[in-house]
């Protein structure tokens, strides 16, 4: 069901964000590079820079200074590989994700998988899907999945550390940037940068959806649940929470019958 939610979000966001061949090329490039192991933060900013440079060429002006992505940011989190579970690393990882994540809430999956499944090895793909499902059926934004992940890693202390880490940057950034955002969006160069980052975010969503599909669609019943969920979401009259709960109930029924 989570995969169907990702696909539905991709379809809805893609119809608004993909406008022209350049946008489609950026999204496809990010998808391919992400599947090949590219750093998700670097790809997110690279998509914005490509759109910015292309728009600059069209306008025959140079890109604004400071548009380059700091090298330290591109490699953020890469030093956590094979780390043992600890509250400090958990908090800092969630803090980094909360600070750099951009776009739809489902882009969160790409960042969570890159850190907690691939780099740290603390979770499996199935546990990550469980965390996203919990985030869907509990009140609040999808970010609450970090609470469940923290609990899986380090109990209630981990749940607290994960929650604080992933939400803290949002409060700080909103407080600092709110007076400037309307003026920034009026800048043609920065508008192009944001459009490119939006497209790159969609590419990351598609990549993590394909990667998680291998862990979740394992037989005909799971494929049937996914297709049914996709159809219900396309119908658009049923809340996603009920679809998630329905998928869980169907899975329990299959287990009882088996």
mmCIF file of C-alpha atoms in Angstrom:
data_model
loop_
_atom_site.group_PDB
_atom_site.id
_atom_site.type_symbol
_atom_site.label_atom_id
_atom_site.label_comp_id
_atom_site.label_asym_id
_atom_site.label_seq_id
_atom_site.Cartn_x
_atom_site.Cartn_y
_atom_site.Cartn_z
ATOM 1 C CA UNK A 1 0.000 0.000 0.000
ATOM 2 C CA UNK A 2 2.883 2.355 0.776
ATOM 3 C CA UNK A 3 4.254 1.765 -2.720
ATOM 4 C CA UNK A 4 0.856 2.632 -4.181
ATOM 5 C CA UNK A 5 0.884 5.852 -2.144
ATOM 6 C CA UNK A 6 4.323 6.717 -3.524
ATOM 7 C CA UNK A 7 3.189 6.041 -7.092
ATOM 8 C CA UNK A 8 0.047 8.140 -6.586
ATOM 9 C CA UNK A 9 2.080 11.022 -5.160
ATOM 10 C CA UNK A 10 4.533 10.784 -8.062
ATOM 11 C CA UNK A 11 1.715 10.948 -10.588
ATOM 12 C CA UNK A 12 0.045 13.929 -8.969
ATOM 13 C CA UNK A 13 3.247 15.899 -8.388
ATOM 14 C CA UNK A 14 4.766 14.947 -11.731
ATOM 15 C CA UNK A 15 1.850 16.331 -13.734
ATOM 16 C CA UNK A 16 2.471 19.736 -12.159
ATOM 17 C CA UNK A 17 6.271 19.718 -11.965
ATOM 18 C CA UNK A 18 7.395 18.096 -15.250
ATOM 19 C CA UNK A 19 6.989 20.846 -17.820
ATOM 20 C CA UNK A 20 9.137 20.269 -20.862
ATOM 21 C CA UNK A 21 11.978 18.009 -21.969
ATOM 22 C CA UNK A 22 14.556 19.513 -19.608
ATOM 23 C CA UNK A 23 12.457 18.767 -16.526
ATOM 24 C CA UNK A 24 11.831 15.211 -17.730
ATOM 25 C CA UNK A 25 15.552 14.738 -18.396
ATOM 26 C CA UNK A 26 16.484 15.980 -14.918
ATOM 27 C CA UNK A 27 14.005 13.620 -13.282
ATOM 28 C CA UNK A 28 15.141 10.638 -15.357
ATOM 29 C CA UNK A 29 18.799 11.426 -14.712
ATOM 30 C CA UNK A 30 18.285 11.634 -10.951
ATOM 31 C CA UNK A 31 16.338 8.355 -11.046
ATOM 32 C CA UNK A 32 19.120 6.517 -12.890
ATOM 33 C CA UNK A 33 21.942 7.999 -10.798
ATOM 34 C CA UNK A 34 20.102 7.261 -7.563
ATOM 35 C CA UNK A 35 19.615 3.616 -8.564
ATOM 36 C CA UNK A 36 23.333 3.530 -9.401
ATOM 37 C CA UNK A 37 24.193 4.602 -5.850
ATOM 38 C CA UNK A 38 24.462 8.390 -6.171
ATOM 39 C CA UNK A 39 24.285 10.487 -3.013
ATOM 40 C CA UNK A 40 20.719 11.667 -2.562
ATOM 41 C CA UNK A 41 21.697 15.099 -1.213
ATOM 42 C CA UNK A 42 24.091 15.725 -4.103
ATOM 43 C CA UNK A 43 21.450 14.649 -6.632
ATOM 44 C CA UNK A 44 18.819 16.882 -5.074
ATOM 45 C CA UNK A 45 21.008 19.969 -5.348
ATOM 46 C CA UNK A 46 22.433 18.948 -8.726
ATOM 47 C CA UNK A 47 18.927 18.893 -10.192
ATOM 48 C CA UNK A 48 18.385 22.435 -8.984
ATOM 49 C CA UNK A 49 21.728 23.616 -10.370
ATOM 50 C CA UNK A 50 21.076 22.087 -13.808
ATOM 51 C CA UNK A 51 17.730 23.878 -14.011
ATOM 52 C CA UNK A 52 19.343 27.095 -12.787
ATOM 53 C CA UNK A 53 22.153 26.940 -15.356
ATOM 54 C CA UNK A 54 19.764 26.110 -18.172
ATOM 55 C CA UNK A 55 17.568 29.054 -17.257
ATOM 56 C CA UNK A 56 20.643 31.280 -16.988
ATOM 57 C CA UNK A 57 21.715 30.297 -20.497
ATOM 58 C CA UNK A 58 18.264 31.089 -21.789
ATOM 59 C CA UNK A 59 18.357 34.474 -20.127
ATOM 60 C CA UNK A 60 22.048 34.999 -21.027
ATOM 61 C CA UNK A 61 22.962 35.849 -17.459
ATOM 62 C CA UNK A 62 25.434 34.204 -15.117
ATOM 63 C CA UNK A 63 24.204 32.036 -12.240
ATOM 64 C CA UNK A 64 23.995 33.913 -8.929
ATOM 65 C CA UNK A 65 27.002 33.574 -6.624
ATOM 66 C CA UNK A 66 26.845 30.966 -3.924
ATOM 67 C CA UNK A 67 24.803 28.524 -6.009
ATOM 68 C CA UNK A 68 27.426 25.796 -5.794
ATOM 69 C CA UNK A 69 26.767 23.010 -3.326
ATOM 70 C CA UNK A 70 29.403 22.773 -0.568
ATOM 71 C CA UNK A 71 31.479 19.618 -0.856
ATOM 72 C CA UNK A 72 30.943 18.886 2.820
ATOM 73 C CA UNK A 73 27.183 18.883 2.289
ATOM 74 C CA UNK A 74 27.367 16.466 -0.624
ATOM 75 C CA UNK A 75 29.141 13.945 1.532
ATOM 76 C CA UNK A 76 27.017 14.493 4.614
ATOM 77 C CA UNK A 77 26.369 11.282 6.465
ATOM 78 C CA UNK A 78 28.810 9.194 4.442
ATOM 79 C CA UNK A 79 31.020 8.651 7.468
ATOM 80 C CA UNK A 80 28.273 6.792 9.355
ATOM 81 C CA UNK A 81 28.726 3.506 7.471
ATOM 82 C CA UNK A 82 28.660 0.376 9.637
ATOM 83 C CA UNK A 83 28.129 2.440 12.811
ATOM 84 C CA UNK A 84 26.681 0.737 15.880
ATOM 85 C CA UNK A 85 23.300 2.048 17.065
ATOM 86 C CA UNK A 86 23.742 5.067 19.327
ATOM 87 C CA UNK A 87 21.501 7.930 20.374
ATOM 88 C CA UNK A 88 24.021 10.531 19.195
ATOM 89 C CA UNK A 89 24.320 9.126 15.676
ATOM 90 C CA UNK A 90 20.555 8.608 15.523
ATOM 91 C CA UNK A 91 19.864 12.218 16.516
ATOM 92 C CA UNK A 92 22.472 13.661 14.126
ATOM 93 C CA UNK A 93 21.262 11.503 11.226
ATOM 94 C CA UNK A 94 17.648 12.607 11.736
ATOM 95 C CA UNK A 95 18.838 16.203 12.161
ATOM 96 C CA UNK A 96 20.670 16.009 8.836
ATOM 97 C CA UNK A 97 17.635 14.508 7.096
ATOM 98 C CA UNK A 98 15.355 17.173 8.551
ATOM 99 C CA UNK A 99 17.772 19.897 7.450
ATOM 100 C CA UNK A 100 18.258 18.839 3.822
ATOM 101 C CA UNK A 101 15.009 17.095 2.881
ATOM 102 C CA UNK A 102 12.991 19.004 0.319
ATOM 103 C CA UNK A 103 9.802 18.328 -1.589
ATOM 104 C CA UNK A 104 6.972 15.894 -0.907
ATOM 105 C CA UNK A 105 6.953 13.954 2.345
ATOM 106 C CA UNK A 106 7.607 10.787 0.378
ATOM 107 C CA UNK A 107 11.073 12.060 -0.528
ATOM 108 C CA UNK A 108 11.737 11.211 3.122
ATOM 109 C CA UNK A 109 11.891 7.555 2.093
ATOM 110 C CA UNK A 110 14.947 8.158 -0.066
ATOM 111 C CA UNK A 111 16.833 9.811 2.792
ATOM 112 C CA UNK A 112 15.747 7.287 5.419
ATOM 113 C CA UNK A 113 16.733 4.356 3.210
ATOM 114 C CA UNK A 114 20.089 5.877 2.271
ATOM 115 C CA UNK A 115 21.072 6.375 5.916
ATOM 116 C CA UNK A 116 19.303 3.757 8.026
ATOM 117 C CA UNK A 117 19.224 0.856 5.549
ATOM 118 C CA UNK A 118 22.241 1.369 3.267
ATOM 119 C CA UNK A 119 24.840 3.331 5.252
ATOM 120 C CA UNK A 120 24.113 2.421 8.859
ATOM 121 C CA UNK A 121 22.507 -0.976 8.305
ATOM 122 C CA UNK A 122 20.198 -0.526 11.313
ATOM 123 C CA UNK A 123 17.004 -1.340 9.406
ATOM 124 C CA UNK A 124 15.853 -3.657 6.649
ATOM 125 C CA UNK A 125 13.705 -2.478 3.738
ATOM 126 C CA UNK A 126 10.712 -4.187 5.316
ATOM 127 C CA UNK A 127 11.243 -2.399 8.617
ATOM 128 C CA UNK A 128 11.456 0.896 6.724
ATOM 129 C CA UNK A 129 8.132 0.143 5.022
ATOM 130 C CA UNK A 130 6.652 -0.653 8.447
ATOM 131 C CA UNK A 131 7.841 2.732 9.721
ATOM 132 C CA UNK A 132 6.260 4.552 6.768
ATOM 133 C CA UNK A 133 2.996 2.653 7.285
ATOM 134 C CA UNK A 134 2.978 3.688 10.952
ATOM 135 C CA UNK A 135 3.576 7.280 9.858
ATOM 136 C CA UNK A 136 0.548 7.023 7.567
ATOM 137 C CA UNK A 137 -1.909 5.796 10.187
ATOM 138 C CA UNK A 138 -0.828 8.056 13.066
ATOM 139 C CA UNK A 139 -1.750 11.750 13.404
ATOM 140 C CA UNK A 140 0.674 14.290 12.004
ATOM 141 C CA UNK A 141 3.002 14.435 9.013
ATOM 142 C CA UNK A 142 4.952 11.531 7.533
ATOM 143 C CA UNK A 143 7.960 12.738 9.549
ATOM 144 C CA UNK A 144 6.487 10.813 12.499
ATOM 145 C CA UNK A 145 7.995 7.729 10.855
ATOM 146 C CA UNK A 146 11.283 8.856 12.412
ATOM 147 C CA UNK A 147 9.738 8.305 15.848
ATOM 148 C CA UNK A 148 9.003 4.670 15.022
ATOM 149 C CA UNK A 149 12.453 4.193 13.495
ATOM 150 C CA UNK A 150 14.063 5.633 16.619
ATOM 151 C CA UNK A 151 12.020 3.231 18.746
ATOM 152 C CA UNK A 152 13.125 0.254 16.642
ATOM 153 C CA UNK A 153 16.766 1.293 16.971
ATOM 154 C CA UNK A 154 16.985 2.377 20.613
ATOM 155 C CA UNK A 155 13.633 2.105 22.388
ATOM 156 C CA UNK A 156 11.785 5.133 23.780
ATOM 157 C CA UNK A 157 14.999 7.156 24.028
ATOM 158 C CA UNK A 158 15.607 6.542 20.346
ATOM 159 C CA UNK A 159 12.025 7.562 19.543
ATOM 160 C CA UNK A 160 12.572 10.857 21.360
ATOM 161 C CA UNK A 161 15.969 11.469 19.723
ATOM 162 C CA UNK A 162 14.626 10.708 16.236
ATOM 163 C CA UNK A 163 11.595 12.954 16.692
ATOM 164 C CA UNK A 164 13.590 15.900 18.011
ATOM 165 C CA UNK A 165 16.261 15.523 15.359
ATOM 166 C CA UNK A 166 13.987 15.412 12.332
ATOM 167 C CA UNK A 167 11.568 18.184 13.407
ATOM 168 C CA UNK A 168 14.025 20.687 14.873
ATOM 169 C CA UNK A 169 15.405 22.042 11.544
ATOM 170 C CA UNK A 170 11.903 22.796 10.264
ATOM 171 C CA UNK A 171 11.115 25.080 13.195
ATOM 172 C CA UNK A 172 14.456 26.860 12.874
ATOM 173 C CA UNK A 173 14.231 27.308 9.082
ATOM 174 C CA UNK A 174 10.642 28.573 9.174
ATOM 175 C CA UNK A 175 11.525 31.055 11.892
ATOM 176 C CA UNK A 176 14.516 32.385 9.939
ATOM 177 C CA UNK A 177 13.216 32.281 6.361
ATOM 178 C CA UNK A 178 9.570 33.284 6.651
ATOM 179 C CA UNK A 179 10.148 37.035 6.062
ATOM 180 C CA UNK A 180 12.277 36.358 2.949
ATOM 181 C CA UNK A 181 10.517 33.485 1.122
ATOM 182 C CA UNK A 182 7.990 35.579 -0.904
ATOM 183 C CA UNK A 183 10.795 37.809 -2.216
ATOM 184 C CA UNK A 184 13.064 34.841 -2.989
ATOM 185 C CA UNK A 185 10.387 33.126 -5.051
ATOM 186 C CA UNK A 186 9.992 36.292 -7.145
ATOM 187 C CA UNK A 187 13.607 35.924 -8.330
ATOM 188 C CA UNK A 188 13.626 34.162 -11.758
ATOM 189 C CA UNK A 189 16.969 32.481 -11.012
ATOM 190 C CA UNK A 190 15.931 31.110 -7.635
ATOM 191 C CA UNK A 191 12.551 30.055 -9.012
ATOM 192 C CA UNK A 192 14.390 27.953 -11.615
ATOM 193 C CA UNK A 193 16.600 26.471 -8.891
ATOM 194 C CA UNK A 194 13.551 25.472 -6.840
ATOM 195 C CA UNK A 195 11.846 23.981 -9.902
ATOM 196 C CA UNK A 196 14.925 21.836 -10.578
ATOM 197 C CA UNK A 197 15.070 20.649 -6.972
ATOM 198 C CA UNK A 198 11.376 19.725 -7.206
ATOM 199 C CA UNK A 199 12.061 17.553 -10.249
ATOM 200 C CA UNK A 200 15.092 15.948 -8.586
ATOM 201 C CA UNK A 201 12.932 15.144 -5.556
ATOM 202 C CA UNK A 202 10.506 13.280 -7.822
ATOM 203 C CA UNK A 203 13.405 11.290 -9.285
ATOM 204 C CA UNK A 204 14.494 10.275 -5.777
ATOM 205 C CA UNK A 205 10.944 9.244 -4.932
ATOM 206 C CA UNK A 206 10.780 7.039 -8.027
ATOM 207 C CA UNK A 207 14.145 5.433 -7.258
ATOM 208 C CA UNK A 208 13.326 4.526 -3.674
ATOM 209 C CA UNK A 209 9.905 3.257 -4.756
ATOM 210 C CA UNK A 210 11.553 0.809 -7.172
ATOM 211 C CA UNK A 211 14.078 -0.270 -4.533
ATOM 212 C CA UNK A 212 11.409 -0.880 -1.896
ATOM 213 C CA UNK A 213 9.218 -2.754 -4.393
ATOM 214 C CA UNK A 214 11.750 -5.581 -4.405
ATOM 215 C CA UNK A 215 11.294 -6.016 -0.652
ATOM 216 C CA UNK A 216 7.510 -5.701 -0.505
ATOM 217 C CA UNK A 217 6.076 -7.274 -3.679
ATOM 218 C CA UNK A 218 7.094 -10.892 -3.124
ATOM 219 C CA UNK A 219 4.076 -12.895 -4.341
ATOM 220 C CA UNK A 220 0.647 -12.622 -5.977
ATOM 221 C CA UNK A 221 -1.230 -11.490 -2.819
ATOM 222 C CA UNK A 222 1.165 -8.594 -2.185
ATOM 223 C CA UNK A 223 0.967 -7.602 -5.844
ATOM 224 C CA UNK A 224 -2.843 -7.741 -5.640
ATOM 225 C CA UNK A 225 -2.861 -5.511 -2.540
ATOM 226 C CA UNK A 226 -0.645 -2.975 -4.300
ATOM 227 C CA UNK A 227 -2.814 -2.897 -7.416
ATOM 228 C CA UNK A 228 -6.012 -2.617 -5.382
ATOM 229 C CA UNK A 229 -4.542 0.236 -3.336
ATOM 230 C CA UNK A 230 -3.438 2.030 -6.504
ATOM 231 C CA UNK A 231 -6.932 1.697 -7.963
ATOM 232 C CA UNK A 232 -8.572 3.046 -4.799
ATOM 233 C CA UNK A 233 -6.168 5.989 -4.683
ATOM 234 C CA UNK A 234 -6.858 6.756 -8.349
ATOM 235 C CA UNK A 235 -10.569 6.676 -7.565
ATOM 236 C CA UNK A 236 -9.795 9.410 -5.043
ATOM 237 C CA UNK A 237 -12.772 9.076 -2.706
ATOM 238 C CA UNK A 238 -11.175 7.092 0.111
ATOM 239 C CA UNK A 239 -8.737 8.489 2.670
ATOM 240 C CA UNK A 240 -5.236 7.020 2.429
ATOM 241 C CA UNK A 241 -5.319 6.044 6.115
ATOM 242 C CA UNK A 242 -8.208 3.656 5.502
ATOM 243 C CA UNK A 243 -6.398 2.125 2.538
ATOM 244 C CA UNK A 244 -3.302 1.507 4.695
ATOM 245 C CA UNK A 245 -5.446 -0.070 7.431
ATOM 246 C CA UNK A 246 -7.278 -2.139 4.838
ATOM 247 C CA UNK A 247 -4.001 -3.465 3.450
ATOM 248 C CA UNK A 248 -2.924 -4.429 6.957
ATOM 249 C CA UNK A 249 -6.227 -6.170 7.621
ATOM 250 C CA UNK A 250 -5.975 -8.077 4.341
ATOM 251 C CA UNK A 251 -2.459 -9.180 5.278
ATOM 252 C CA UNK A 252 -3.666 -10.430 8.671
ATOM 253 C CA UNK A 253 -6.508 -12.321 6.988
ATOM 254 C CA UNK A 254 -4.074 -14.018 4.623
ATOM 255 C CA UNK A 255 -1.870 -15.009 7.558
ATOM 256 C CA UNK A 256 -4.863 -16.475 9.433
ATOM 257 C CA UNK A 257 -6.037 -18.441 6.397
ATOM 258 C CA UNK A 258 -2.494 -19.689 5.709
#
